[in-house]
Amino acid sequence: MKIRISLAQMNSTVGDYQGNIEKIKDFISKADEKGADLILFPELTLNGYPPEDLILKTQFLRDSLKSIKEIQDFSESKDVVIVLGAVDWDVESYNTAFVIYKGEIYGSYKKMFLPNYSVFDEKRYFTAGRTPFLMEIERIKIGITICEDLWVPNGPAVSLAQNGANLILNLSSSPFYKGRNKVRFEMLKTRASELSSWIAYCNNVGGQDELVFDGGSVVINPYGEIELSAPSFEEGLYFIDIDPLEPTRANLREGKRKHYNQSAYYESVNTIKIAKKITEKNPIKAIKVDSFDIYEQLYLAVKTGIKDYVWKNGFQKVVLGLSGGIDSSLTAAIAADAIGPENVLGLLMPSQYSSKGSIDDSIELSKNLGINYKIIPINDIYEKYIENLKESFKNTDEDKTEENIQARIRGNLVMAFSNKFGYLALACGNKSEAATGYATLYGDMAGGFSPIKDLYKTELYKVAKKYNELHGKEIIIKSILEKPPSAELRPNQKDEDTLPPYALLDEILFKYIDREMSYDELLQEGYDEELLKNVINMVNKNEYKRRQSAPGIKLTERSFGKDRRMPITNKYIPW
Amino acid sequence: MKIRISLAQMNSTVGDYQGNIEKIKDFISKADEKGADLILFPELTLNGYPPEDLILKTQFLRDSLKSIKEIQDFSESKDVVIVLGAVDWDVESYNTAFVIYKGEIYGSYKKMFLPNYSVFDEKRYFTAGRTPFLMEIERIKIGITICEDLWVPNGPAVSLAQNGANLILNLSSSPFYKGRNKVRFEMLKTRASELSSWIAYCNNVGGQDELVFDGGSVVINPYGEIELSAPSFEEGLYFIDIDPLEPTRANLREGKRKHYNQSAYYESVNTIKIAKKITEKNPIKAIKVDSFDIYEQLYLAVKTGIKDYVWKNGFQKVVLGLSGGIDSSLTAAIAADAIGPENVLGLLMPSQYSSKGSIDDSIELSKNLGINYKIIPINDIYEKYIENLKESFKNTDEDKTEENIQARIRGNLVMAFSNKFGYLALACGNKSEAATGYATLYGDMAGGFSPIKDLYKTELYKVAKKYNELHGKEIIIKSILEKPPSAELRPNQKDEDTLPPYALLDEILFKYIDREMSYDELLQEGYDEELLKNVINMVNKNEYKRRQSAPGIKLTERSFGKDRRMPITNKYIPW
């Protein structure tokens, strides 16, 4: 007899109990209608992930308990076992999976391994559980784990398998970054195979401030083969029929479980029995989606991030400055896909240093995308500033000050549209700029959200090409893709007058930031000493700018923001 | 025979190994010259506190080990036992106290309790030690603890006392906030008394980004009485002669240690013996400083924070906008004390809405302080913006957009001076503004450092009055202290047109933010429902502004910044 598992790959909103409850109920009803025996939700579905310091308010915690009760009551009329992620609270708070069936809470599992690195602060909020959790439905033994629990080699899953689990559930809120889903699938396949157990993994989907969750939920058999794989970046309910009791050849052949070192694991396992009958049903075919190309994933991540930031924060429209460069062009293009071109307003704000090409390119791009645009020259405003500062700046040379004034006039104009019409302002900076400080605070850095701030300049071109490929035409036009990058804040300026060539710069930045390599390790890789010192100095000295930058989407292993917490006051010089 | 203890209340700089080493050597030499048997440093003196993600670079860790070696070598010629806080590293990193004497590392203690709340992220960086540490010098048993270790009731100090410690050292980096030092002294007195042991507590001093450490190191006898108390906010080396072997009457009288529950504590204690002879010396008198008034403390904290942010980041001078209001006036006044009036430049940037009083008051204040000032009207620049936006804004009413444009012109001008002359721009916003969003992003919020952002409006007046009192004259003039707060961005504007009266607003904000009270708890306190909803809505909806605000000094129990980590995307409505 096969058990029907359904995975609710759901897009929660942090703190939105009522909205999340409605969605949860809807998923439960659908699962029940389609004869699912069990429905699995992502980690902290009810509260949204991560709720951060909301967890320090008692009322938020009480409301979590109340909301669980609401799901409990709702479940009474359904014949499906619900495994729901929510915050539990007594004196301490716990990251918990509740097992709810027919109006009753059968038990709950408290997450045992709390990540406290990278973007995660779970030890700030939660107390770790101490006991693995197993539930029996008929003769099927189902273990429950939450996210990190399954990533650590010595986690509760080993005890669960040792205690006979044939199926291990994982409620997850695992954020996207480039290449992450591949690593995740590999880990899950390894676990299924080494534990000789089915694994059903349900991941969060959608954007939350700096994070985008990519979904990509899977069910894997005890041979480590994917039997169900849900789409990435899409909300949905996915079904599979499996028979975890069929003694797996893998298990018999290799006798894997006999090798477990008994003494290394937890002394006890909470075990509950659920009075659920599994009945015969018409077979259902599980979805299997091929995973996307890596640049398509990046495109989808940015699109999801923009859409959810805009909508979840109550905006309808966005405004951004269009310079004719790749950064603002790509941001506008993805924003148009995310929320509709009619909801995107591009501002062209030429100065005396803007090339005609830049303006023409932005107009052509706007037309290709079908977005709105306006042209507001800044020259006369700039002249006024210079006039009013003339006395104070006499006997000084022109320098980056004058460039920044222009950028900040543009920032002021973008924000004026944002304030006047209630549009969200998007900042268009990239990771190479954020890293080196090659950007103007309150100027081009102005905006409420910064969608591509975690993409290196060289990566932007690849995403842009993928964008054109996916749309089957050259929406982001050739001249945008091919012109040499320039801030156009002084005559004939090129980025590479100030910065090393992007190909080289991005390579060093990747190693220094994403891979946390040290100066001496980089030196050993053969990079020029002066170049390295220059790049590392730029990175370290511009922490103050990044600290005031708009949040953007984590797209790499180490993004700026809460993923990288460097002091501003920092006299560490590694040479 | 008395042992001479010296406390090195030192101002480290994060990452500045060479600078910190020089200071440490200097303190050791002075302690040795004055016949100290032991010198105690604050937590992580060598690395600076907190080093944050610098700890994720292997080279930073290797340099920590190298720097310890340098102190070790230096110690060879000195006859003083050195207890130094530094990061230790093997595969994991540890927050460690090294015991160094005559060129040898006798042992090290790894911090057992790692704070991971409020501004602290120690579980992100460190692995907790597992064993308490005791060292013997002649017959004196000296236990070592690090900061949090002594705050928890069941920490290693109990085991140390149980194993005979007569003196417990504490290396600390305990940040200042209003009223903190009182709580700290009470805790230390309680510990000394309940453990029947001397406590020597050495705290960090100086500013580091959002934190200011106030020093205030103390030595407390086993009756819980302060025998030495060092000044707050001042670097220095402080001496005391004590005889921890003299059987304390407290201990004999109450037999306290007999009551310890043996089974509750750690199984083993690392114990080392140091071949140091304690010799007779001429008695030395310990300093005892009365603790300051609370508003004097706030003044000193802001002063220290400004000075260290400016100097440690390589600046000499600051620039700020002077509006004639209390915020910018107090900021300028404290900055003048911190780095010298000749290093402070005030910009008066009147618009058509600026009252004559505001300009006159700012000029008078500047003269009282002896700071430089310049007047740069913004009206004509503003007119240009309005002209260029006329077409786009036709059929719209004037609203906060036009106000924000003015504030952002001022932000642009302040930043232009910052860029042109290399001055640090100070933002002058207060906590009431930051909480309610009553401030313009990239406008008055522009700046690299925001010294008073954690002081509520009503508190500013008290600090300003204390400032005048300390200086013995009315430097911050009466009309600044008495005028009703106004942003002066439209005709006859007053803050209280938009906000509730500050006395009431600040009271609610304090309870909601600093004390983490929930809406329902506040409602029970009898506040008007609509008022509460309005205030809480303002706080919750303006998280995006705070996320982009300049760092400022933590001055209260719960500051904005890394002390309060709220999601921006947050649909939690507590009613």
Short mmCIF file of C-alpha atoms in Angstrom, two decimals, chain A residues 151 179-194 218 220 224 226:
data_model
loop_
_atom_site.label_atom_id
_atom_site.label_comp_id
_atom_site.label_asym_id
_atom_site.label_seq_id
_atom_site.Cartn_x
_atom_site.Cartn_y
_atom_site.Cartn_z
CA TRP A 151 22.90 19.04 6.75
CA GLY A 179 24.86 26.80 -7.36
CA ARG A 180 23.18 26.14 -4.04
CA ASN A 181 20.44 23.84 -5.31
CA LYS A 182 23.00 21.48 -6.83
CA VAL A 183 24.82 21.13 -3.52
CA ARG A 184 21.49 20.68 -1.79
CA PHE A 185 20.38 17.88 -4.12
CA GLU A 186 23.71 16.14 -3.72
CA MET A 187 23.46 16.30 0.06
CA LEU A 188 19.91 14.98 0.04
CA LYS A 189 20.78 12.12 -2.30
CA THR A 190 23.73 11.20 -0.10
CA ARG A 191 21.56 11.25 3.02
CA ALA A 192 18.83 9.09 1.47
CA SER A 193 21.38 6.61 0.30
CA GLU A 194 23.49 6.48 3.46
CA VAL A 218 12.21 16.91 -3.80
CA ILE A 220 14.30 10.94 -3.02
CA GLY A 224 19.50 8.38 -3.68
CA ILE A 226 15.05 11.79 -7.25
#
